[in-house]
Short mmCIF file of C-alpha atoms and ligand atoms in Angstrom, two decimals:
data_model
loop_
_atom_site.label_atom_id
_atom_site.label_comp_id
_atom_site.label_asym_id
_atom_site.label_seq_id
_atom_site.Cartn_x
_atom_site.Cartn_y
_atom_site.Cartn_z
CA MET S 24 -1.19 66.48 -6.94
CA LYS S 25 -0.86 65.78 -10.62
CA TYR S 26 2.27 63.78 -9.93
CA SER S 27 0.68 61.64 -7.18
CA ILE S 28 -2.36 60.79 -9.35
CA SER S 29 -0.18 59.47 -12.12
CA LEU S 30 2.00 57.49 -9.76
CA PHE S 31 -1.17 55.87 -8.31
CA THR S 32 -2.31 55.09 -11.83
CA LEU S 33 1.07 53.64 -12.62
CA ILE S 34 0.97 51.33 -9.50
CA LEU S 35 -2.49 50.27 -10.44
CA ILE S 36 -1.43 49.39 -13.98
CA ILE S 37 1.51 47.41 -12.75
CA SER S 38 -0.41 45.45 -10.18
CA CYS S 39 -3.30 44.70 -12.62
CA ALA S 40 -1.08 43.74 -15.49
CA ALA S 41 0.87 40.95 -13.93
CA PRO S 42 -0.67 37.62 -14.92
CA SER S 43 -2.37 35.24 -12.59
CA GLU S 44 -1.57 37.22 -9.46
CA GLU S 45 -4.26 35.21 -7.65
CA PHE S 46 -1.86 32.25 -7.65
CA ASN S 47 0.69 33.64 -5.37
CA ALA S 48 -0.49 32.23 -2.09
CA THR S 49 -3.08 29.82 -3.24
CA ILE S 50 -0.64 27.99 -5.53
CA VAL S 51 0.19 25.94 -2.51
CA ILE S 52 -0.92 22.24 -2.35
CA PRO S 53 -2.27 21.16 0.02
CA GLU S 54 -4.35 24.31 0.20
CA VAL S 55 -3.32 26.57 3.15
CA ALA S 56 -6.04 27.22 5.86
CA ASP S 57 -5.65 30.96 5.95
CA ALA S 58 -3.66 32.74 3.22
CA ARG S 59 -3.27 36.39 2.90
CA THR S 60 -1.32 37.95 0.09
CA ALA S 61 -0.40 41.64 0.15
CA GLU S 62 0.10 43.59 -3.05
CA THR S 63 3.61 44.59 -1.90
CA LYS S 64 6.23 43.18 -4.21
CA ILE S 65 9.54 42.62 -2.59
CA SER S 66 12.90 41.41 -3.68
CA LEU S 67 14.04 37.94 -2.78
CA ALA S 68 17.46 37.64 -1.11
CA LYS S 69 19.55 34.66 -2.18
CA GLU S 70 21.54 34.45 1.08
CA TRP S 71 19.45 33.72 4.08
CA VAL S 72 20.92 34.11 7.49
CA THR S 73 19.27 32.83 10.66
CA VAL S 74 20.00 32.91 14.41
CA ALA S 75 17.31 30.36 15.34
CA PRO S 76 18.34 29.30 18.84
CA ASP S 77 15.24 27.08 19.11
CA ILE S 78 15.94 25.09 16.01
CA SER S 79 18.22 22.04 15.86
CA ASP S 80 21.16 22.08 13.51
CA GLY S 81 19.82 18.84 11.95
CA LEU S 82 16.60 20.50 10.90
CA LEU S 83 18.37 23.54 9.56
CA GLU S 84 20.60 21.30 7.46
CA THR S 85 17.54 19.49 6.00
CA LEU S 86 15.80 22.82 5.23
CA ALA S 87 18.86 24.22 3.60
CA SER S 88 19.32 21.07 1.48
CA GLN S 89 15.77 21.44 0.16
CA ILE S 90 16.38 24.78 -1.43
CA THR S 91 19.96 24.58 -2.77
CA GLU S 92 18.42 23.63 -6.18
CA LEU S 93 16.96 27.13 -6.21
CA GLY S 94 20.38 28.73 -5.63
CA ILE S 95 19.45 29.94 -2.09
CA GLU S 96 21.95 29.50 0.66
CA VAL S 97 21.12 29.25 4.29
CA SER S 98 23.61 29.94 7.06
CA LYS S 99 23.46 30.29 10.88
CA LYS S 100 25.13 32.76 13.09
CA LYS S 101 25.22 33.10 16.87
CA GLU S 102 23.47 36.52 17.18
CA GLY S 103 22.67 39.72 15.42
CA SER S 104 20.24 40.53 12.58
CA ALA S 105 18.74 37.78 10.45
CA ASN S 106 16.45 37.66 7.35
CA LEU S 107 15.30 34.14 8.15
CA MET S 108 13.46 33.98 11.43
CA LEU S 109 12.58 30.41 12.70
CA ASN S 110 10.64 30.25 15.96
CA LEU S 111 8.68 27.73 17.97
CA ASP S 112 5.41 28.45 19.76
CA ALA S 113 4.13 25.63 22.00
CA SER S 114 0.66 27.32 21.98
CA LEU S 115 0.19 26.17 18.32
CA ASP S 116 -0.62 22.58 17.45
CA THR S 117 2.54 20.61 16.83
CA GLU S 118 2.10 20.49 13.00
CA SER S 119 0.71 24.03 12.69
CA TYR S 120 2.69 27.04 11.51
CA ARG S 121 2.57 30.65 10.55
CA LEU S 122 4.63 31.89 7.55
CA GLN S 123 5.19 35.54 6.92
CA ILE S 124 7.17 36.98 4.07
CA THR S 125 7.89 40.68 4.51
CA GLU S 126 10.57 43.23 3.48
CA ARG S 127 12.53 42.02 6.50
CA GLY S 128 12.64 38.46 5.11
CA VAL S 129 10.96 35.19 5.96
CA GLU S 130 9.51 34.52 9.39
CA ILE S 131 8.26 31.11 10.44
CA THR S 132 6.71 30.06 13.63
CA GLY S 133 5.91 26.36 14.15
CA GLY S 134 4.03 24.56 16.89
CA SER S 135 7.10 22.33 16.90
CA GLU S 136 9.94 21.57 14.47
CA ALA S 137 7.35 19.62 12.43
CA GLY S 138 5.41 22.82 11.94
CA VAL S 139 8.56 24.71 10.88
CA PHE S 140 9.19 21.90 8.34
CA TYR S 141 5.67 22.14 6.90
CA ALA S 142 6.00 25.93 6.65
CA TRP S 143 9.16 25.27 4.70
CA GLN S 144 7.28 22.99 2.21
CA THR S 145 4.84 25.86 1.65
CA LEU S 146 7.72 28.17 1.20
CA ARG S 147 9.46 25.92 -1.27
CA GLN S 148 6.39 26.00 -3.44
CA LEU S 149 6.17 29.80 -3.29
CA LEU S 150 9.85 29.86 -4.34
CA TYR S 151 9.20 27.48 -7.28
CA ASN S 152 6.35 29.71 -8.33
CA HIS S 153 8.59 32.76 -8.26
CA LEU S 154 11.88 31.40 -9.55
CA TRP S 155 10.54 28.78 -12.03
CA SER S 156 7.20 30.13 -12.99
CA GLY S 157 8.20 33.73 -13.06
CA GLU S 158 5.54 35.22 -10.70
CA SER S 159 6.40 38.12 -8.52
CA TRP S 160 7.66 37.59 -4.97
CA LYS S 161 5.19 39.21 -2.71
CA ALA S 162 4.43 39.77 0.92
CA VAL S 163 2.31 36.87 2.43
CA ASP S 164 0.89 35.97 5.77
CA LEU S 165 -0.16 32.32 6.09
CA SER S 166 -1.50 30.31 8.99
CA ASP S 167 -1.93 26.62 8.45
CA THR S 168 -2.92 23.51 10.34
CA ALA S 169 -3.40 19.78 9.41
CA LYS S 170 -6.74 18.05 9.18
CA TYR S 171 -5.57 14.52 9.83
CA THR S 172 -2.57 13.40 11.94
CA TYR S 173 -1.99 10.42 9.48
CA ARG S 174 -1.21 11.41 5.93
CA GLY S 175 0.22 8.36 4.36
CA TYR S 176 1.82 6.99 1.22
CA MET S 177 2.52 3.29 0.79
CA LEU S 178 5.17 1.79 -1.32
CA ASP S 179 5.15 -2.03 -2.08
CA ILE S 180 8.74 -3.14 -2.19
CA SER S 181 7.79 -6.80 -2.24
CA ARG S 182 6.37 -7.43 -5.75
CA HIS S 183 9.39 -5.58 -7.10
CA PHE S 184 12.18 -4.70 -4.80
CA PHE S 185 13.26 -1.06 -4.47
CA GLY S 186 16.37 -0.20 -2.37
CA VAL S 187 17.50 2.60 -0.14
CA GLU S 188 18.20 5.20 -2.87
CA VAL S 189 14.86 4.82 -4.52
CA ILE S 190 13.05 4.97 -1.27
CA LYS S 191 14.82 8.09 -0.21
CA SER S 192 14.00 9.77 -3.47
CA VAL S 193 10.33 9.00 -3.00
CA ILE S 194 10.51 10.35 0.53
CA ASP S 195 12.01 13.55 -0.78
CA GLN S 196 9.18 13.89 -3.30
CA ILE S 197 6.34 13.22 -0.94
CA SER S 198 7.71 15.47 1.81
CA LEU S 199 6.86 18.54 -0.40
CA TYR S 200 3.19 17.71 0.14
CA LYS S 201 3.30 17.30 3.87
CA ILE S 202 2.88 13.53 3.87
CA ASN S 203 3.95 12.30 7.28
CA HIS S 204 3.80 8.48 7.11
CA MET S 205 5.43 6.09 4.74
CA HIS S 206 3.98 2.56 4.90
CA LEU S 207 6.50 0.05 3.55
CA HIS S 208 4.86 -3.26 2.43
CA LEU S 209 7.81 -5.46 3.24
CA SER S 210 6.53 -9.05 2.68
CA ASP S 211 4.27 -10.74 0.20
CA ASP S 212 4.09 -13.86 -1.86
CA GLN S 213 6.79 -12.74 -4.24
CA GLY S 214 9.37 -11.49 -1.78
CA TRP S 215 10.47 -11.00 1.83
CA ARG S 216 12.24 -7.69 2.02
CA ILE S 217 13.39 -7.08 5.60
CA GLU S 218 16.26 -8.90 7.34
CA ILE S 219 15.09 -10.84 10.39
CA ASN S 220 18.18 -12.21 12.22
CA SER S 221 16.37 -15.03 13.90
CA TRP S 222 14.96 -16.30 10.56
CA PRO S 223 17.77 -15.69 8.06
CA LYS S 224 16.35 -17.74 5.18
CA LEU S 225 13.39 -15.26 4.94
CA THR S 226 15.69 -12.91 3.02
CA ALA S 227 18.28 -15.36 1.78
CA THR S 228 15.64 -17.43 0.05
CA GLY S 229 12.43 -15.36 0.24
CA GLY S 230 14.14 -12.20 -0.86
CA SER S 231 15.89 -13.75 -3.85
CA THR S 232 13.35 -12.97 -6.55
CA GLU S 233 10.37 -10.80 -7.46
CA VAL S 234 7.56 -10.59 -9.97
CA GLY S 235 8.88 -11.57 -13.47
CA GLY S 236 11.81 -13.56 -11.94
CA GLY S 237 14.28 -10.63 -11.42
CA GLU S 238 16.84 -10.91 -8.63
CA GLY S 239 14.84 -9.20 -5.92
CA GLY S 240 16.73 -8.07 -2.86
CA TYR S 241 16.01 -6.96 0.63
CA LEU S 242 16.66 -4.18 3.22
CA SER S 243 19.19 -5.10 5.87
CA GLN S 244 18.25 -3.83 9.35
CA GLU S 245 20.89 -1.12 8.87
CA ASP S 246 19.35 -0.06 5.56
CA TYR S 247 15.90 0.08 7.27
CA LYS S 248 17.33 2.25 10.03
CA GLU S 249 19.01 4.54 7.49
CA ILE S 250 15.72 5.00 5.58
CA GLN S 251 14.00 5.60 8.87
CA ARG S 252 16.45 8.33 9.87
CA TYR S 253 16.11 10.00 6.52
CA ALA S 254 12.35 9.91 6.74
CA GLN S 255 12.38 11.25 10.28
CA GLU S 256 14.52 14.16 9.18
CA ARG S 257 11.57 15.00 6.97
CA PHE S 258 8.96 14.35 9.64
CA ILE S 259 7.87 11.07 7.98
CA THR S 260 7.23 8.06 10.17
CA ILE S 261 7.97 4.58 8.70
CA VAL S 262 5.10 2.11 9.06
CA PRO S 263 6.43 -1.37 8.35
CA GLU S 264 4.09 -4.10 7.15
CA ILE S 265 4.51 -7.87 7.44
CA ASP S 266 1.42 -9.24 5.73
CA ILE S 267 -0.05 -12.33 7.46
CA PRO S 268 -1.66 -14.94 7.39
CA GLY S 269 -2.07 -14.81 3.59
CA HIS S 270 0.38 -13.17 1.16
CA THR S 271 3.04 -15.35 2.84
CA ASN S 272 4.41 -17.49 0.07
CA ALA S 273 7.95 -16.02 0.33
CA ALA S 274 8.08 -17.13 3.99
CA LEU S 275 6.57 -20.53 3.14
CA ALA S 276 9.13 -21.08 0.43
CA SER S 277 12.00 -20.21 2.88
CA TYR S 278 10.99 -22.52 5.76
CA ALA S 279 9.42 -25.92 5.13
CA GLU S 280 8.28 -26.09 8.81
CA LEU S 281 5.98 -23.16 8.35
CA ASN S 282 3.75 -25.26 6.05
CA CYS S 283 1.08 -27.57 7.40
CA ASP S 284 2.51 -30.38 5.22
CA ASP S 285 6.14 -29.59 6.12
CA LYS S 286 6.96 -28.99 2.45
CA ALA S 287 8.45 -25.69 1.36
CA THR S 288 6.50 -24.09 -1.46
CA ALA S 289 8.14 -22.93 -4.64
CA LEU S 290 9.18 -19.26 -4.95
CA TYR S 291 6.54 -17.37 -6.77
CA THR S 292 7.08 -14.69 -9.46
CA GLY S 293 3.58 -14.25 -10.79
CA THR S 294 0.81 -11.79 -9.74
CA GLU S 295 -2.08 -13.87 -8.47
CA VAL S 296 -3.26 -13.22 -4.96
CA GLY S 297 -4.93 -15.25 -2.21
CA PHE S 298 -3.28 -18.65 -2.51
CA SER S 299 -0.94 -18.82 0.47
CA THR S 300 -1.45 -19.11 4.24
CA LEU S 301 0.40 -19.66 7.47
CA CYS S 302 -0.54 -22.82 9.33
CA ALA S 303 -2.76 -22.00 12.27
CA GLU S 304 -2.39 -25.42 13.96
CA LYS S 305 1.36 -25.38 14.23
CA GLU S 306 3.07 -23.94 17.26
CA ILE S 307 6.04 -22.80 15.15
CA THR S 308 3.71 -20.34 13.36
CA TYR S 309 3.27 -18.40 16.61
CA THR S 310 7.04 -18.57 17.38
CA PHE S 311 7.68 -17.16 13.82
CA LEU S 312 5.13 -14.31 14.33
CA SER S 313 6.49 -13.43 17.75
CA ASP S 314 10.12 -13.41 16.53
CA VAL S 315 9.39 -11.36 13.35
CA PHE S 316 7.20 -8.78 15.07
CA THR S 317 9.62 -8.47 18.00
CA GLU S 318 12.54 -7.77 15.75
CA LEU S 319 10.47 -5.36 13.69
CA ALA S 320 9.38 -3.46 16.83
CA GLU S 321 13.02 -3.25 18.00
CA ILE S 322 14.15 -1.52 14.83
CA THR S 323 11.01 0.67 14.42
CA GLU S 324 10.98 4.12 15.94
CA GLY S 325 7.33 4.93 15.04
CA PRO S 326 4.30 3.80 16.95
CA TYR S 327 2.76 1.50 14.28
CA LEU S 328 3.33 -2.04 13.01
CA HIS S 329 1.08 -3.16 10.13
CA ILE S 330 0.05 -6.83 10.10
CA GLY S 331 -1.56 -6.99 6.72
CA GLY S 332 -4.51 -9.40 7.07
CA ASP S 333 -5.92 -8.94 3.53
CA GLU S 334 -7.04 -11.51 1.04
CA SER S 335 -6.37 -14.68 3.02
CA HIS S 336 -8.68 -16.69 0.70
CA VAL S 337 -7.32 -20.12 1.57
CA THR S 338 -7.30 -19.56 5.37
CA SER S 339 -10.45 -20.77 7.19
CA ASP S 340 -12.36 -18.12 9.10
CA GLU S 341 -11.50 -19.77 12.36
CA ASP S 342 -7.74 -19.97 11.54
CA TYR S 343 -7.76 -16.43 10.28
CA VAL S 344 -9.18 -15.08 13.45
CA ARG S 345 -6.78 -17.17 15.62
CA ILE S 346 -3.65 -15.94 13.77
CA VAL S 347 -4.81 -12.36 13.44
CA GLU S 348 -5.83 -12.07 17.11
CA PHE S 349 -2.56 -13.58 18.25
CA THR S 350 -0.62 -11.04 16.11
CA LEU S 351 -2.64 -8.08 17.21
CA GLU S 352 -2.12 -8.92 20.85
CA LYS S 353 1.58 -9.51 20.25
CA VAL S 354 1.95 -6.06 18.59
CA ILE S 355 0.16 -4.38 21.48
CA ALA S 356 2.30 -6.32 24.02
CA LEU S 357 5.33 -4.89 22.21
CA GLY S 358 4.09 -1.41 22.90
CA LYS S 359 3.01 -0.64 19.33
CA THR S 360 -0.27 0.12 17.74
CA PRO S 361 -1.31 -2.53 15.17
CA ILE S 362 -2.77 -1.59 11.83
CA GLY S 363 -4.45 -4.09 9.53
CA TRP S 364 -6.30 -4.10 6.20
CA ASP S 365 -10.07 -3.97 6.61
CA GLU S 366 -10.59 -7.69 6.81
CA ILE S 367 -9.21 -7.69 10.36
CA ALA S 368 -12.66 -6.41 11.50
CA ASN S 369 -13.59 -10.09 11.61
CA ALA S 370 -11.22 -10.51 14.62
CA LYS S 371 -11.57 -9.06 18.08
CA LEU S 372 -10.63 -5.39 17.88
CA ASP S 373 -10.77 -2.45 20.25
CA GLU S 374 -9.69 1.22 20.40
CA ARG S 375 -6.04 0.21 20.42
CA THR S 376 -6.23 -1.01 16.79
CA ILE S 377 -6.45 0.74 13.43
CA SER S 378 -8.37 -0.81 10.47
CA GLN S 379 -7.29 0.37 7.00
CA TYR S 380 -10.20 0.64 4.62
CA TRP S 381 -9.19 -0.47 1.13
CA ALA S 382 -12.12 -2.62 -0.25
CA SER S 383 -15.01 -3.26 2.09
CA SER S 384 -17.04 -0.46 3.76
CA GLU S 385 -18.97 -3.14 5.62
CA ASN S 386 -15.70 -4.41 7.20
CA THR S 387 -14.82 -0.81 8.00
CA SER S 388 -18.20 -0.14 9.68
CA LEU S 389 -17.76 -3.36 11.64
CA ALA S 390 -14.24 -2.23 12.77
CA ALA S 391 -15.59 1.15 13.74
CA SER S 392 -18.46 -0.45 15.73
CA LYS S 393 -15.70 -2.21 17.70
CA LYS S 394 -14.14 1.20 18.44
CA ALA S 395 -11.15 0.70 16.21
CA SER S 396 -9.77 3.80 14.45
CA VAL S 397 -9.71 3.93 10.68
CA ILE S 398 -7.23 4.87 7.94
CA ILE S 399 -9.08 5.63 4.65
CA SER S 400 -7.51 4.29 1.48
CA PRO S 401 -10.27 3.11 -0.83
CA ALA S 402 -8.79 1.37 -3.93
CA ALA S 403 -11.29 3.18 -6.22
CA HIS S 404 -9.99 6.60 -5.15
CA ALA S 405 -6.68 6.28 -3.48
CA TYR S 406 -4.77 3.36 -5.09
CA LEU S 407 -1.92 4.90 -7.02
CA ASP S 408 -1.38 1.71 -8.95
CA MET S 409 -4.78 2.01 -10.71
CA GLN S 410 -4.31 3.01 -14.27
CA TYR S 411 -5.24 6.59 -15.17
CA ASP S 412 -7.09 5.26 -18.22
CA SER S 413 -7.18 2.40 -20.68
CA LEU S 414 -4.00 3.63 -22.44
CA THR S 415 -1.83 3.78 -19.26
CA PRO S 416 1.21 1.58 -19.94
CA LEU S 417 1.68 0.65 -16.22
CA GLY S 418 -0.58 -0.33 -13.33
CA LEU S 419 -3.76 -2.35 -13.02
CA HIS S 420 -7.45 -1.57 -13.16
CA TRP S 421 -9.31 -4.10 -11.01
CA ALA S 422 -10.82 -1.18 -8.95
CA GLY S 423 -11.51 0.84 -12.17
CA TYR S 424 -9.49 3.52 -13.83
CA LEU S 425 -8.40 6.36 -11.63
CA PRO S 426 -8.00 9.62 -13.49
CA VAL S 427 -6.44 12.57 -11.67
CA LYS S 428 -9.86 14.27 -11.18
CA LYS S 429 -11.40 11.15 -9.59
CA SER S 430 -8.46 10.82 -7.14
CA TYR S 431 -9.09 14.42 -6.09
CA ASN S 432 -12.87 14.52 -6.00
CA TRP S 433 -13.93 12.36 -3.07
CA ASN S 434 -14.58 12.76 0.61
CA PRO S 435 -13.06 10.31 3.12
CA GLU S 436 -15.95 10.95 5.51
CA ALA S 437 -18.68 10.00 3.04
CA LEU S 438 -17.72 6.41 2.08
CA VAL S 439 -18.42 4.38 5.15
CA GLU S 440 -21.74 4.19 6.98
CA GLN S 441 -21.76 4.59 10.72
CA LEU S 442 -18.26 5.92 10.82
CA ASP S 443 -17.86 8.78 13.19
CA PRO S 444 -15.43 11.20 11.48
CA GLU S 445 -13.61 11.33 14.79
CA GLN S 446 -12.52 7.74 14.28
CA ILE S 447 -10.66 8.58 11.10
CA VAL S 448 -7.02 9.09 11.83
CA GLY S 449 -6.20 9.85 8.25
CA VAL S 450 -5.91 9.04 4.59
CA GLU S 451 -3.27 6.94 2.74
CA ALA S 452 -2.37 6.60 -0.94
CA PRO S 453 -0.96 3.07 -1.55
CA LEU S 454 1.21 2.11 -4.51
CA TRP S 455 1.41 -1.54 -5.30
CA SER S 456 4.26 -2.59 -7.50
CA GLU S 457 3.21 -5.69 -9.55
CA THR S 458 3.88 -3.71 -12.75
CA LEU S 459 6.48 -1.20 -11.47
CA GLU S 460 10.21 -1.84 -11.93
CA ASN S 461 12.04 1.38 -11.18
CA LEU S 462 11.85 4.96 -9.85
CA GLU S 463 10.50 6.38 -13.14
CA ASP S 464 7.58 3.92 -12.93
CA ILE S 465 6.91 4.89 -9.31
CA GLU S 466 6.87 8.60 -10.26
CA TYR S 467 4.60 8.08 -13.24
CA MET S 468 1.89 6.50 -11.08
CA THR S 469 2.42 8.79 -8.08
CA PHE S 470 2.44 12.13 -9.87
CA PRO S 471 0.33 14.08 -10.31
CA ARG S 472 -2.25 12.20 -8.17
CA LEU S 473 -0.43 12.32 -4.85
CA PRO S 474 -0.81 16.15 -4.35
CA GLY S 475 -4.59 15.90 -4.52
CA LEU S 476 -4.59 13.04 -2.01
CA ALA S 477 -2.32 15.03 0.19
CA GLU S 478 -4.77 17.96 0.06
CA ILE S 479 -7.57 15.67 1.15
CA ALA S 480 -5.40 14.58 4.10
CA TRP S 481 -4.10 17.95 5.17
CA SER S 482 -6.40 20.78 4.14
CA THR S 483 -8.92 22.10 6.65
CA LYS S 484 -10.45 24.39 4.17
CA ASP S 485 -13.45 23.54 2.07
CA ARG S 486 -11.91 21.85 -1.00
CA ARG S 487 -11.22 23.81 -4.13
CA SER S 488 -13.29 23.12 -7.16
CA TRP S 489 -11.68 20.72 -9.60
CA GLU S 490 -11.32 23.52 -12.11
CA SER S 491 -9.42 25.79 -9.83
CA TYR S 492 -7.32 22.89 -8.44
CA LYS S 493 -6.50 21.76 -11.97
CA ARG S 494 -5.02 25.19 -12.85
CA ILE S 495 -2.88 25.03 -9.84
CA LEU S 496 -1.77 21.38 -10.44
CA GLU S 497 -0.78 22.31 -13.93
CA ARG S 498 1.76 24.68 -12.35
CA HIS S 499 3.04 21.94 -10.11
CA ILE S 500 3.42 19.65 -13.09
CA GLU S 501 5.72 22.22 -14.66
CA TRP S 502 7.87 22.03 -11.57
CA PHE S 503 7.95 18.22 -11.61
CA GLU S 504 9.26 18.48 -15.08
CA LYS S 505 11.88 20.99 -13.95
CA LYS S 506 12.90 18.46 -11.16
CA GLY S 507 13.12 15.58 -13.59
CA ILE S 508 10.19 13.74 -12.04
CA ASN S 509 8.54 11.38 -14.55
CA THR S 510 4.93 12.65 -14.30
CA TYR S 511 1.73 11.69 -16.11
CA LYS S 512 0.40 14.88 -17.69
CA SER S 513 -3.17 14.54 -18.82
CA LEU S 514 -5.73 16.11 -16.42
CA GLU S 515 -8.80 15.42 -18.56
C1 ACM V 608 -4.89 -4.94 -0.77
O1 ACM V 608 -4.92 -4.17 -1.77
N1 ACM V 608 -4.91 -6.21 -0.97
C2 ACM V 608 -4.85 -4.42 0.56
#
């Protein structure tokens, strides 16, 4: 009796003495819907063996590659005992999962392979917390599910060009936070960045420079397909954007015949917006739009094509509506779902279209009244190129400064009047690249704001308070540093 009391006391002392035990399951961003942590401490095996008859070898390879940096090896055998159990259960939603860590090992059940992948992202964070932040490895039982089906990140590769390797790095980084769409802004005044075989000068001429006059560049269709494959392996769908009818100077400089006066414009390397337009009265404009969106549809696996539609300040209202309606119809005829920035509300829309709220809640209400779905990405809360504060060396501040707290503390359902929450397909965090020249710049503006935006997009739980979120984010910032990600650090 005496012995058992002292053992009990000892256990109590050990379990109370460990610092920040509360972190163990709730350290995860986005916050998990239902997280139970047991007090049982267990040892972590460094060799994980799975049988996993349901899981493709491709997925297993991706999962294994994401934890080699932690010194954990994953192997597969045909039958027998395993300490990594990966299962599918079609009764769960496709992106949902259950993750249990017990003495027997790690057990994951996903509604589909996507669910298994998201469980893995949760697991990665628990591993970082144990192996890099020194917290004990404990038994957990987590069930999780996504709030929105569209959890987006946008990269502008037009103002400055970023190639395959940079884009893949970004895909790797955002996958940890269960982002499932990467919107690539592929054309703008300063550069045309996707090869279109039927209009080769778009890239030969229009891709030859960028903001500041650098050499620019473009993605060949093979590059694009490689990025798409890499993204798909991480359950990220590529959403390509060709911005029309404004933001088209790179095309207008490449082909004189696209201009109303038949004169090619000069290439542009500045950062003004709103000065270019396609010519609504010319037949060739519609041939151009058909050719470009047809080729884009042919190389795009995902369901969406983004048509831009923003800031067409030198297009008349009538011409704007004519060009946008033609393009929306073309995209639908190609079997894809069109997305456009919120100005497209001024054209004919219906439930087959998605309007992306960036500036005007009135436009977004109008689009919603026409039954369009909505992606929420308000510049004042979600634009990652907005400077953190007046001292931020990169970025812009036309929508105000965007400190980390402000990017976390907002509600996508509360910004637009007369928007039924059911019409919201999701949330996106766009990163425009007027001032960004390399991966380090991209990382600095993306981290640490992206995790908070991902939590808004994924988490079905009532949001954490800023104070508790901040303590968790500080831990993630330690991991970014360990990974060599160039992150902004002030959370004040
Ligand atoms: C935009 O920021 N012009 C969509």
